[in-house]
Coordinates of C-alpha atoms and ligand atoms in Angstrom, one line a residue:
M1 CA 26.3 6.3 -12.6
D2 CA 29.4 6.6 -13.8
Q3 CA 30.1 9.4 -16.4
T4 CA 31.6 6.9 -18.9
L5 CA 28.0 5.7 -19.1
L6 CA 26.3 8.7 -18.1
S7 CA 27.8 10.2 -21.9
E8 CA 26.8 7.0 -23.4
L9 CA 22.9 7.3 -22.0
K10 CA 23.2 11.5 -23.3
D11 CA 24.7 10.3 -26.2
S12 CA 21.8 7.9 -27.4
I13 CA 18.7 10.5 -26.7
K14 CA 17.4 13.9 -27.7
G15 CA 15.9 14.3 -24.7
E16 CA 17.6 15.4 -21.3
V17 CA 19.5 13.5 -18.7
L18 CA 19.4 15.3 -15.7
T19 CA 21.4 14.6 -12.1
D20 CA 21.9 17.8 -10.5
E21 CA 20.7 17.6 -6.6
P22 CA 17.6 19.6 -6.4
T23 CA 16.3 17.5 -9.8
L24 CA 17.1 14.3 -7.6
K25 CA 15.5 15.6 -4.4
T26 CA 12.1 16.5 -6.3
Y27 CA 12.2 13.2 -7.6
S28 CA 13.5 11.4 -4.5
H29 CA 9.8 11.5 -2.9
D30 CA 6.2 11.0 -4.2
A31 CA 3.1 11.3 -2.0
S32 CA 3.9 8.4 0.2
I33 CA 5.5 7.7 3.0
F34 CA 9.1 6.9 1.2
E35 CA 12.7 8.3 0.0
L36 CA 14.5 6.5 -3.1
K37 CA 16.9 8.8 -4.4
P38 CA 16.9 8.0 -8.3
E39 CA 20.7 8.4 -9.9
V40 CA 19.5 9.8 -12.9
V41 CA 16.3 11.5 -14.1
V42 CA 15.9 11.4 -18.1
S43 CA 13.2 13.4 -19.6
P44 CA 12.3 11.6 -23.0
K45 CA 11.5 13.6 -26.3
D46 CA 9.3 11.2 -27.3
A47 CA 8.9 7.4 -27.9
D48 CA 12.1 6.4 -29.9
D49 CA 13.8 7.7 -26.9
V50 CA 12.0 5.6 -24.7
K51 CA 13.4 3.0 -26.8
S52 CA 16.9 3.9 -26.3
V53 CA 16.8 4.2 -23.2
V54 CA 15.4 0.3 -23.0
G55 CA 18.3 -0.5 -25.2
F56 CA 20.7 1.4 -22.7
V57 CA 19.8 -0.3 -20.0
N58 CA 19.2 -3.9 -21.6
K59 CA 23.5 -3.2 -23.4
N60 CA 24.1 -2.5 -20.0
K61 CA 22.5 -4.3 -16.9
T62 CA 25.2 -7.6 -17.1
K63 CA 28.3 -5.2 -16.2
H64 CA 26.1 -2.5 -14.3
P65 CA 23.0 -4.8 -12.6
T66 CA 21.3 -2.6 -10.8
L67 CA 20.4 -0.4 -13.5
S68 CA 16.4 -0.4 -14.1
L69 CA 14.0 2.5 -15.3
T70 CA 11.0 3.9 -13.1
P71 CA 8.5 5.9 -15.6
R72 CA 6.8 9.2 -13.7
S73 CA 4.0 11.1 -15.0
A74 CA 3.2 13.4 -12.0
G75 CA 4.6 11.7 -9.3
T76 CA 1.9 12.0 -7.1
D77 CA 1.8 8.3 -6.3
M78 CA 1.0 7.4 -2.8
S79 CA 2.2 3.7 -2.5
G80 CA 6.1 4.7 -3.7
G81 CA 5.4 3.0 -6.9
V82 CA 7.3 5.5 -8.9
L83 CA 10.4 6.1 -6.5
S84 CA 13.0 4.3 -7.7
E85 CA 17.5 4.3 -7.3
S86 CA 18.4 3.9 -10.9
V87 CA 17.0 5.9 -13.5
V88 CA 13.5 7.6 -13.7
L89 CA 11.8 8.3 -17.0
A90 CA 9.6 11.5 -16.6
F91 CA 6.8 12.0 -18.7
T92 CA 5.7 15.6 -17.8
P93 CA 8.2 17.8 -19.9
H94 CA 7.8 16.8 -23.4
M95 CA 5.2 13.8 -23.7
N96 CA 2.4 15.6 -23.3
K97 CA 0.4 15.6 -26.3
M98 CA -3.0 14.4 -27.4
S99 CA -5.0 14.8 -30.1
E100 CA -8.3 15.7 -31.4
I101 CA -11.2 13.9 -30.4
T102 CA -12.9 11.3 -32.8
N103 CA -15.7 9.3 -31.8
Q104 CA -15.4 9.9 -28.5
T105 CA -11.9 8.8 -28.1
V106 CA -8.8 10.6 -27.5
K107 CA -5.6 9.5 -28.2
T108 CA -2.9 10.6 -25.6
Q109 CA 0.9 10.7 -24.3
P110 CA 1.6 9.7 -20.7
G111 CA 2.9 13.5 -19.9
V112 CA -0.7 14.9 -20.4
Y113 CA -1.7 16.3 -16.9
Y114 CA -5.5 15.4 -16.2
R115 CA -7.0 18.9 -15.5
D116 CA -5.9 20.1 -19.1
F117 CA -7.4 16.8 -20.2
E118 CA -10.2 17.5 -18.8
K119 CA -10.6 21.0 -19.9
F120 CA -9.8 19.9 -23.4
T121 CA -12.5 16.8 -22.8
L122 CA -14.9 19.2 -21.3
K123 CA -14.5 22.2 -24.8
N124 CA -16.2 18.7 -26.0
N125 CA -18.9 18.0 -23.6
L126 CA -17.0 14.5 -22.8
L127 CA -15.5 13.3 -19.6
F128 CA -13.0 10.2 -18.8
P129 CA -15.0 9.2 -15.8
A130 CA -12.5 7.1 -13.8
Y131 CA -10.5 10.7 -13.4
P132 CA -8.6 10.3 -9.6
V133 CA -9.6 13.4 -6.6
S134 CA -6.3 14.5 -7.4
G135 CA -7.4 14.8 -10.6
D136 CA -5.8 18.4 -10.5
I137 CA -2.3 17.3 -9.8
C138 CA -2.1 14.3 -11.6
A139 CA -1.7 13.0 -15.1
I140 CA -2.8 10.1 -17.5
G141 CA 0.2 7.9 -17.9
G142 CA 0.3 7.4 -14.0
M143 CA -3.6 7.3 -13.8
I144 CA -3.5 4.7 -16.1
G145 CA -0.4 2.9 -14.0
N146 CA -2.4 3.1 -11.0
N147 CA -5.5 1.9 -12.7
C148 CA -6.9 5.1 -10.9
G149 CA -10.7 5.3 -9.2
G150 CA -12.3 8.0 -8.5
E151 CA -15.9 10.0 -7.3
K152 CA -18.0 8.7 -10.3
S153 CA -16.3 5.0 -10.0
L154 CA -19.0 3.7 -7.8
Q155 CA -21.3 4.2 -11.6
Y156 CA -18.7 4.2 -14.1
G157 CA -15.9 1.9 -13.0
K158 CA -12.2 2.5 -13.6
A159 CA -9.5 3.2 -15.7
D160 CA -9.0 0.4 -17.1
R161 CA -12.7 0.2 -18.5
Y162 CA -11.9 2.9 -20.9
V163 CA -8.7 2.3 -22.2
K164 CA -9.5 1.1 -25.9
K165 CA -5.5 0.7 -26.9
M166 CA -2.3 1.4 -25.3
K167 CA 1.6 1.5 -27.0
M168 CA 4.1 0.3 -24.5
V169 CA 7.8 0.3 -25.4
L170 CA 8.7 -3.8 -24.0
S171 CA 11.7 -4.8 -22.7
D172 CA 13.3 -5.8 -26.1
G173 CA 13.1 -2.0 -26.4
Q174 CA 10.8 -1.8 -29.5
E175 CA 7.2 -0.5 -29.5
Y176 CA 3.9 -2.5 -30.2
E177 CA 0.2 -1.3 -29.5
F178 CA -2.0 -3.4 -28.0
E179 CA -5.7 -3.6 -27.7
Q180 CA -8.4 -5.8 -27.4
L181 CA -8.4 -9.3 -29.8
D182 CA -11.3 -11.0 -31.1
E183 CA -10.7 -15.2 -31.9
S184 CA -9.0 -14.6 -35.4
G185 CA -6.7 -11.2 -33.8
L186 CA -5.4 -13.8 -31.3
K187 CA -5.0 -16.4 -33.4
E188 CA -2.4 -14.4 -35.6
K189 CA -0.9 -13.0 -32.3
L190 CA 0.0 -16.5 -31.5
S191 CA 1.5 -17.2 -34.9
T192 CA 3.6 -14.1 -35.3
T193 CA 7.3 -14.9 -35.0
G194 CA 9.7 -12.9 -33.0
F195 CA 9.5 -11.6 -29.7
E196 CA 5.9 -9.9 -29.8
G197 CA 4.7 -13.5 -30.6
D198 CA 6.5 -15.6 -27.9
L199 CA 5.0 -12.7 -25.6
Y200 CA 1.3 -13.6 -26.5
R201 CA 1.9 -17.1 -26.7
K202 CA 3.6 -17.4 -23.0
I203 CA 0.4 -15.0 -21.3
Y204 CA -1.7 -16.9 -23.6
G205 CA -0.5 -19.6 -22.3
L206 CA -0.2 -19.2 -18.6
I207 CA -3.7 -18.0 -18.3
N208 CA -5.7 -20.8 -20.4
E209 CA -3.5 -23.3 -18.2
N210 CA -4.8 -22.0 -15.4
Y211 CA -7.5 -20.2 -16.3
D212 CA -9.8 -21.5 -13.4
L213 CA -7.9 -20.7 -11.1
I214 CA -7.2 -16.8 -12.5
K215 CA -10.7 -16.5 -12.6
K216 CA -11.3 -17.5 -9.2
A217 CA -8.7 -15.1 -7.8
K218 CA -10.3 -12.0 -9.0
P219 CA -11.1 -9.5 -6.1
T220 CA -15.0 -9.6 -5.5
V221 CA -14.5 -6.2 -4.2
S222 CA -16.0 -3.6 -7.3
K223 CA -12.7 -1.7 -7.4
N224 CA -9.3 -3.1 -6.6
S225 CA -5.8 -2.3 -8.1
S226 CA -3.7 -4.8 -6.5
G227 CA -1.5 -7.5 -7.9
Y228 CA -1.6 -7.8 -11.8
A229 CA -5.2 -8.3 -13.5
L230 CA -4.2 -11.4 -15.0
W231 CA -8.4 -12.5 -14.6
N232 CA -9.7 -9.7 -17.1
I233 CA -7.1 -10.3 -20.0
Y234 CA -9.2 -13.4 -21.3
N235 CA -12.6 -14.2 -22.0
K236 CA -12.7 -17.9 -23.0
E237 CA -17.2 -17.7 -23.7
T238 CA -16.6 -14.5 -25.6
K239 CA -13.4 -15.5 -27.1
T240 CA -11.4 -12.0 -26.3
F241 CA -7.7 -11.7 -25.6
D242 CA -6.9 -7.9 -23.8
L243 CA -3.5 -7.2 -22.5
T244 CA -4.5 -3.5 -22.2
K245 CA -6.0 -5.1 -19.3
L246 CA -2.8 -6.6 -17.6
F247 CA -0.9 -3.4 -18.6
V248 CA -3.6 -0.7 -16.6
G249 CA -2.7 -0.6 -13.7
S250 CA 0.9 -2.4 -13.5
Q251 CA 2.5 -0.2 -12.2
G252 CA 4.9 0.8 -15.6
T253 CA 6.4 -3.4 -14.1
L254 CA 5.8 -4.5 -17.6
G255 CA 6.9 -2.2 -20.5
I256 CA 6.3 1.4 -20.7
M257 CA 3.2 3.2 -21.9
T258 CA 3.9 5.9 -24.3
E259 CA 0.2 6.2 -26.0
T260 CA -2.9 5.5 -25.4
T261 CA -6.2 5.6 -26.9
L262 CA -9.2 6.3 -24.3
N263 CA -13.0 6.1 -24.6
L264 CA -15.0 9.2 -22.8
V265 CA -18.5 9.7 -21.7
P266 CA -21.1 12.3 -22.0
V267 CA -21.4 14.5 -19.2
K268 CA -24.9 14.7 -17.2
K269 CA -25.8 18.2 -17.1
H270 CA -27.1 18.6 -13.4
S271 CA -27.0 17.0 -10.1
E272 CA -28.6 16.6 -6.9
M273 CA -27.1 16.0 -3.6
V274 CA -28.1 14.4 -0.6
V275 CA -25.6 14.9 2.7
I276 CA -26.3 12.8 6.2
Y277 CA -24.3 13.8 9.5
M278 CA -23.6 10.8 11.4
K279 CA -23.0 11.4 15.1
E280 CA -20.3 9.2 17.3
G281 CA -23.4 7.2 18.8
D282 CA -24.9 7.0 15.1
I283 CA -21.4 4.7 13.2
G284 CA -22.9 1.5 14.5
K285 CA -25.9 2.0 11.9
L286 CA -23.1 2.6 9.0
G287 CA -23.3 -0.2 7.2
E288 CA -27.0 -0.6 6.9
V289 CA -27.5 3.1 6.2
I290 CA -24.8 2.6 3.3
N291 CA -26.6 -0.3 2.0
T292 CA -30.1 1.9 2.3
V293 CA -28.1 4.3 -0.4
L294 CA -26.8 2.2 -2.8
P295 CA -30.2 0.8 -4.2
F296 CA -30.4 4.3 -5.4
K297 CA -27.8 4.1 -7.5
P298 CA -26.5 7.3 -7.0
E299 CA -23.6 8.7 -9.1
S300 CA -20.9 9.3 -6.5
F301 CA -21.5 8.3 -2.3
E302 CA -18.1 9.9 -0.8
T303 CA -17.3 10.6 2.9
Y304 CA -15.4 12.3 5.3
D305 CA -15.4 12.3 8.6
D306 CA -14.4 14.8 11.6
N307 CA -10.9 15.6 11.7
T308 CA -10.7 16.6 8.1
L309 CA -14.2 18.9 8.6
K310 CA -12.6 20.3 11.6
L311 CA -9.4 21.6 9.3
A312 CA -12.0 22.9 6.4
I313 CA -14.0 25.0 9.2
K314 CA -10.5 26.4 10.1
Y315 CA -8.9 27.0 6.7
F316 CA -12.4 27.7 5.1
A317 CA -11.5 31.1 3.2
E318 CA -9.0 28.7 1.1
F319 CA -12.1 27.1 0.7
G320 CA -14.2 30.2 -1.1
K321 CA -11.0 30.7 -3.2
K322 CA -11.0 27.8 -5.0
M323 CA -15.0 27.9 -4.8
G324 CA -14.5 32.0 -7.1
I325 CA -16.0 33.8 -4.0
N326 CA -15.6 36.4 -2.0
I327 CA -14.9 35.9 2.0
F328 CA -18.3 37.6 2.7
S329 CA -19.8 34.9 0.8
T330 CA -17.6 32.0 1.9
V331 CA -18.7 33.2 5.4
L332 CA -22.5 32.6 4.7
Q333 CA -21.4 29.1 2.8
F334 CA -19.2 27.9 5.7
L335 CA -21.9 29.2 8.4
P336 CA -23.8 26.0 9.6
E337 CA -20.0 24.5 9.5
F338 CA -19.4 27.3 11.9
W339 CA -22.2 26.5 14.3
M340 CA -21.6 22.8 14.2
S341 CA -17.9 23.7 15.5
L342 CA -18.8 27.0 18.1
T343 CA -21.4 24.0 19.4
G344 CA -19.4 21.4 19.8
T345 CA -22.0 19.6 17.3
V346 CA -19.3 18.5 14.3
P347 CA -20.7 14.9 13.2
K348 CA -18.8 11.8 13.5
L349 CA -18.8 11.3 9.4
I350 CA -20.2 13.4 6.7
L351 CA -22.2 11.1 3.8
Q352 CA -22.2 12.6 0.4
A353 CA -24.6 10.4 -1.9
E354 CA -24.8 12.5 -5.4
F355 CA -27.9 11.6 -8.2
T356 CA -26.7 12.7 -11.7
G357 CA -28.5 13.1 -14.9
D358 CA -30.2 15.6 -17.7
D359 CA -33.9 16.4 -15.5
P360 CA -33.2 18.1 -12.4
K361 CA -36.8 17.6 -11.4
E362 CA -36.5 13.7 -11.5
L363 CA -32.9 14.1 -9.4
M364 CA -34.9 16.0 -6.7
Q365 CA -37.3 13.4 -7.0
K366 CA -34.6 10.7 -6.4
A367 CA -32.8 12.9 -3.4
R368 CA -35.9 13.2 -1.4
E369 CA -37.1 9.3 -1.5
L370 CA -33.4 8.7 -0.5
T371 CA -34.4 11.4 2.6
D372 CA -37.6 9.7 3.2
K373 CA -36.1 6.3 3.1
L374 CA -33.1 7.4 6.0
K375 CA -35.8 8.7 8.5
P376 CA -35.8 6.1 10.2
F377 CA -32.3 6.1 11.2
N378 CA -32.9 9.4 12.6
L379 CA -30.2 11.3 11.1
K380 CA -29.8 14.5 10.8
V381 CA -29.9 14.3 6.4
K382 CA -29.6 17.7 4.4
L383 CA -30.6 18.5 0.5
G384 CA -26.8 19.6 -0.6
G385 CA -28.1 21.0 -3.6
N386 CA -27.6 21.7 -7.3
E387 CA -24.2 21.0 -9.0
S388 CA -23.0 24.5 -7.9
K389 CA -24.5 25.2 -4.1
S390 CA -22.5 22.1 -3.5
L391 CA -19.1 22.5 -4.5
K392 CA -18.5 23.2 -0.5
Y393 CA -18.6 19.4 0.2
W394 CA -16.9 18.2 -2.7
L395 CA -13.7 20.9 -2.3
I396 CA -13.9 19.4 1.1
R397 CA -13.7 15.7 0.2
R398 CA -11.5 16.2 -3.1
K399 CA -8.8 18.7 -0.4
S400 CA -8.7 15.9 2.6
F401 CA -5.6 14.4 1.9
S402 CA -3.4 17.5 0.9
L403 CA -4.9 19.4 3.9
L404 CA -3.8 17.2 6.5
K405 CA -0.2 17.2 4.4
D406 CA 0.1 20.6 3.6
K407 CA -1.3 22.3 7.2
I408 CA -0.3 20.1 10.0
K409 CA 3.2 21.1 9.9
N410 CA 4.5 18.3 13.4
M411 CA 3.1 15.2 12.4
H412 CA 3.3 13.3 8.9
A413 CA 0.0 12.3 7.0
S414 CA 1.3 9.2 6.3
P415 CA -0.6 6.7 3.8
F416 CA 0.2 3.0 5.0
I417 CA -3.7 1.7 5.3
D418 CA -5.2 4.3 3.1
D419 CA -6.7 2.4 0.3
F420 CA -8.2 -0.8 1.4
A421 CA -11.6 -1.8 0.0
V422 CA -14.1 -4.5 1.7
E423 CA -17.9 -5.2 -0.1
P424 CA -20.3 -2.6 1.4
K425 CA -22.9 -5.9 2.6
Y426 CA -19.6 -6.8 4.8
L427 CA -19.0 -3.1 6.8
T428 CA -21.6 -4.0 9.3
E429 CA -19.6 -6.5 10.8
F430 CA -16.5 -5.0 9.2
L431 CA -16.5 -1.6 10.9
P432 CA -16.6 -2.2 14.4
K433 CA -14.0 -4.6 14.3
L434 CA -11.6 -2.0 12.2
N435 CA -12.6 0.5 15.0
A436 CA -11.4 -1.6 17.7
L437 CA -8.2 -2.3 15.9
L438 CA -7.6 1.3 15.4
A439 CA -8.5 2.3 19.4
K440 CA -5.0 -0.1 20.4
Y441 CA -3.1 3.2 18.8
P442 CA -4.8 6.0 20.8
S443 CA -1.6 8.0 20.3
I444 CA -2.2 7.8 16.5
I445 CA -5.2 10.6 15.0
L446 CA -6.5 9.6 12.0
T447 CA -9.0 11.2 8.9
V448 CA -11.0 9.0 6.9
A449 CA -12.1 10.2 4.2
G450 CA -13.2 7.7 0.4
H451 CA -15.7 6.3 -1.7
I452 CA -18.1 4.6 0.5
G453 CA -20.2 3.2 -2.0
D454 CA -17.5 0.8 -3.3
G455 CA -16.4 0.0 0.6
N456 CA -13.3 2.0 -0.2
F457 CA -11.6 3.6 2.6
H458 CA -8.8 6.7 2.9
I459 CA -7.5 5.9 6.0
I460 CA -4.6 8.1 6.8
P461 CA -3.2 8.6 10.3
L462 CA -0.9 10.9 11.1
V463 CA 2.6 9.6 12.4
R464 CA 6.0 11.7 13.5
L465 CA 8.2 9.5 10.9
E466 CA 11.0 10.6 12.4
E467 CA 10.3 8.1 15.4
E468 CA 11.5 4.9 15.5
K469 CA 8.7 3.6 17.7
E470 CA 6.0 5.1 15.6
R471 CA 7.7 4.0 12.4
E472 CA 6.8 0.3 14.0
I473 CA 3.3 1.3 13.8
I474 CA 3.7 1.6 10.5
K475 CA 4.2 -1.8 9.8
N476 CA 2.0 -3.5 13.1
L477 CA -1.3 -2.0 11.9
S478 CA -1.4 -2.4 8.6
R479 CA -0.5 -6.0 9.2
E480 CA -3.7 -6.4 11.5
V481 CA -5.8 -4.3 9.3
F482 CA -4.9 -6.2 6.4
D483 CA -5.9 -9.5 8.0
L484 CA -9.4 -8.2 9.2
V485 CA -9.6 -6.7 5.1
F486 CA -8.8 -10.2 3.8
E487 CA -11.2 -12.2 6.5
Y488 CA -14.1 -10.7 4.8
H489 CA -11.8 -11.0 0.9
G490 CA -11.2 -7.4 0.4
S491 CA -8.8 -5.9 -1.4
T492 CA -5.7 -3.8 0.2
S493 CA -5.6 -1.0 -2.9
G494 CA -8.9 0.0 -4.3
E495 CA -6.6 2.5 -6.4
H496 CA -3.8 3.5 -5.1
N497 CA -2.1 0.4 -6.3
D498 CA 1.0 -2.0 -4.3
G499 CA 4.1 0.1 -4.8
L500 CA 6.5 0.0 -2.1
I501 CA 3.9 -0.1 0.9
R502 CA 1.4 -3.1 -0.6
T503 CA 3.4 -5.2 -2.3
P504 CA 4.8 -7.2 0.9
Y505 CA 1.0 -8.2 1.2
L506 CA 0.1 -9.6 -2.3
K507 CA 1.2 -13.3 -1.3
A508 CA -1.3 -13.3 1.7
M509 CA -4.4 -11.4 -0.2
F510 CA -4.0 -13.7 -3.3
G511 CA -2.1 -16.8 -2.1
E512 CA 1.3 -18.6 -3.0
E513 CA -0.3 -19.7 -6.5
I514 CA -1.7 -16.7 -7.8
Y515 CA 1.7 -15.0 -6.1
N516 CA 3.4 -17.6 -8.3
L517 CA 1.7 -16.6 -11.2
F518 CA 2.2 -12.5 -10.7
V519 CA 6.3 -13.6 -11.0
Q520 CA 6.1 -15.6 -13.5
T521 CA 3.9 -12.7 -15.4
K522 CA 6.3 -10.3 -14.8
K523 CA 9.1 -12.8 -15.9
I524 CA 7.9 -13.3 -19.6
F525 CA 7.7 -9.3 -20.2
D526 CA 11.1 -8.0 -18.4
P527 CA 12.9 -11.1 -17.7
D528 CA 15.9 -9.2 -16.4
N529 CA 13.5 -6.9 -14.1
I530 CA 14.6 -4.0 -16.0
F531 CA 10.9 -2.5 -15.2
N532 CA 10.6 -0.1 -11.8
P533 CA 12.0 -3.4 -9.6
G534 CA 11.0 -4.0 -6.3
K535 CA 6.8 -3.1 -7.0
K536 CA 4.5 -5.6 -7.9
I537 CA 6.6 -8.9 -6.9
N538 CA 10.0 -8.9 -4.8
V539 CA 10.6 -6.4 -2.1
S540 CA 10.9 -7.3 1.8
M541 CA 9.3 -5.4 4.8
D542 CA 13.2 -4.6 5.8
Y543 CA 13.5 -2.6 2.2
F544 CA 10.5 -1.0 2.9
M545 CA 11.0 -0.2 6.6
N546 CA 14.3 1.5 5.8
H547 CA 12.9 3.7 2.7
I548 CA 10.5 5.6 4.9
R549 CA 10.8 8.9 4.0
R550 CA 13.1 10.8 7.1
D551 CA 14.1 13.8 5.0
W552 CA 11.7 16.6 5.5
T553 CA 13.0 20.1 3.9
Ligands
FAD601 C1 -4.7 14.2 -2.4 C2 -4.4 12.6 -3.4 C3 -5.6 11.9 -3.8 C4 -5.6 11.1 -4.4 N1 -6.9 10.4 -4.9 C5 -7.0 9.4 -5.2 C6 -8.0 8.8 -6.4 O1 -9.7 9.0 -5.7 N2 -8.0 8.2 -6.8 C7 -7.2 7.4 -6.9 O2 -6.6 6.3 -8.0 N3 -5.9 7.8 -6.8 C8 -5.5 9.0 -6.2 N4 -4.5 9.5 -5.7 C9 -3.5 8.8 -6.1 C10 -2.7 9.1 -7.8 O3 -2.7 11.0 -7.5 C11 -3.3 8.6 -8.8 O4 -3.3 7.4 -8.6 C12 -3.1 9.2 -10.0 O5 -3.7 8.6 -11.1 C13 -1.8 9.0 -9.9 O6 -0.9 10.1 -11.8 P1 0.4 10.5 -11.7 O7 0.8 11.4 -12.9 O8 0.9 11.3 -10.7 O9 1.4 9.1 -11.6 P2 3.0 8.7 -10.5 O10 2.6 9.1 -9.8 O11 3.8 9.3 -12.0 O12 2.9 7.1 -11.4 C14 2.0 6.1 -10.7 C15 2.2 4.9 -11.8 O13 1.9 4.8 -12.7 C16 3.8 4.5 -13.1 N5 3.7 4.9 -14.3 C17 4.1 6.7 -14.8 N6 4.0 6.8 -16.0 C18 3.9 5.7 -16.7 C19 3.8 5.0 -17.7 N7 4.3 6.3 -18.9 N8 4.5 3.7 -18.1 C20 3.6 3.5 -17.4 N9 3.8 3.2 -16.0 C21 3.5 4.3 -15.9 C22 4.7 5.1 -12.5 O14 5.8 4.1 -12.4 C23 3.8 4.7 -10.6 O15 4.0 3.6 -10.9 C24 -4.3 10.9 -5.2 C25 -3.1 11.4 -4.7 C26 -3.1 12.5 -3.5 C27 -1.9 12.7 -3.4

């Protein structure tokens, strides 16, 4: 960005405008395989600053067509959704305030770290139950931007279910508030003059005209972050219209969120876990095992594989620190896992189902009933214990990606088939076909973890991204895996969203007609393409391949 433009930007806001190399380098990466260097990083002080930056981009867009704005909260995105070659708006430095809790709701700015948010809500015995596994490193803006889900989504659903209101700065540079409207509220908006009225008229028209097509396009999986959730906005039966459903999960491509009001749920007091160990030869039973566990309605049903467990065993001392216990107690806790490692009996897959409630006896009874029901499968099944005893299992599950990323130095943990979802009823048929596909690439080491109850798998291959041949695998293997996912009506992304990595597959997932509706939606909200370009629509496979990260310093 030239100096005149930079000075104009600096003069238009109260927050910082940064162009120093270390800052630009930090903001060139997220948790994805991509690298895009921004020209400028702006830290807005408040919503007025956000409005001013949008105004600045609008004013200069004709002369500088590549100018755009990409909102960033904590930057833990695994899809490249937060990367930009123009202006990044960073929310964690200043826009990180939240309100007191009233009626189980809380108002928060996008830059609040979830770890701080959760400490605050837990003090009030309340929880945002769609929190992601990355809860200790991510922030609210990105959780909403991605429509995050996590270990409790099997019972509670994803972020979109808990968003009551959103304040958004839209492409005219003004801030608007959105929430669910009833029939009269919608009528009022449709007759409003100006930008807001136009917007409601256009998006209502688009949905109304294509109502059946849009409703049919809703993915049947229990978790989806792919595409624009047009199917959740308007309900002709209940006569409700809610644009927050569209903004949640839109990855900052339709506008910038400056505040949201979130609903919270009461925390359940107790838990009881059932741990299921599956050997290599048992994997054929996985689909049936999942379908046996699900009717018991666990709050969470999660999984991780042998490679994850082996890493956890190697770095067991770090888990002890996280658990707040001394090294002696840590060794005792990990004795069963050490034994598995020594005797070569590390299971291929570990499944953990957790029941929660307020009566520990009832939970124990449920866990025992499930254990009995699993007997015909002839698997090792263990009661993992209550909340404190089961912490070890939770930490292994939650740390699976970080362990890979931080501990394996000569290969890169590469999320590109990291988030697909397939309805559990298809898994018995789907999983052997998936295994056959993965077996075509014997040089690749994989780890598998995920929210197995939702059929949402996080497969993370370790790839030498510096090598051209291995980069090609990303393109080929993801195509093959996604084709299989589509054969079973699945989604490329249960929660991590499209970003750069999955946007190229949106047309294949939803078909030409729906993809065109996505394009029209983007045009309605962002006619000049100023918000986070190249995400959700319009990114070529060449652009994707050319921006795979090379710099690992
Ligand atoms: C180890 C690990 C585990 C993970 N586990 C999960 C998981 O279980 N579930 C899950 O859903 N995700 C998971 N993720 C992905 C990611 O951490 C989450 O989606 C998280 O919610 C993103 O939050 P963030 O603050 O880091 O977002 P960012 O990376 O900053 O942004 C994410 C997206 O939201 C947009 N955005 C950010 N702020 C705004 C704003 N103010 N207005 C509009 N758009 C905005 C960005 O442009 C971007 O497209 C994981 C990531 C890692 C590294």
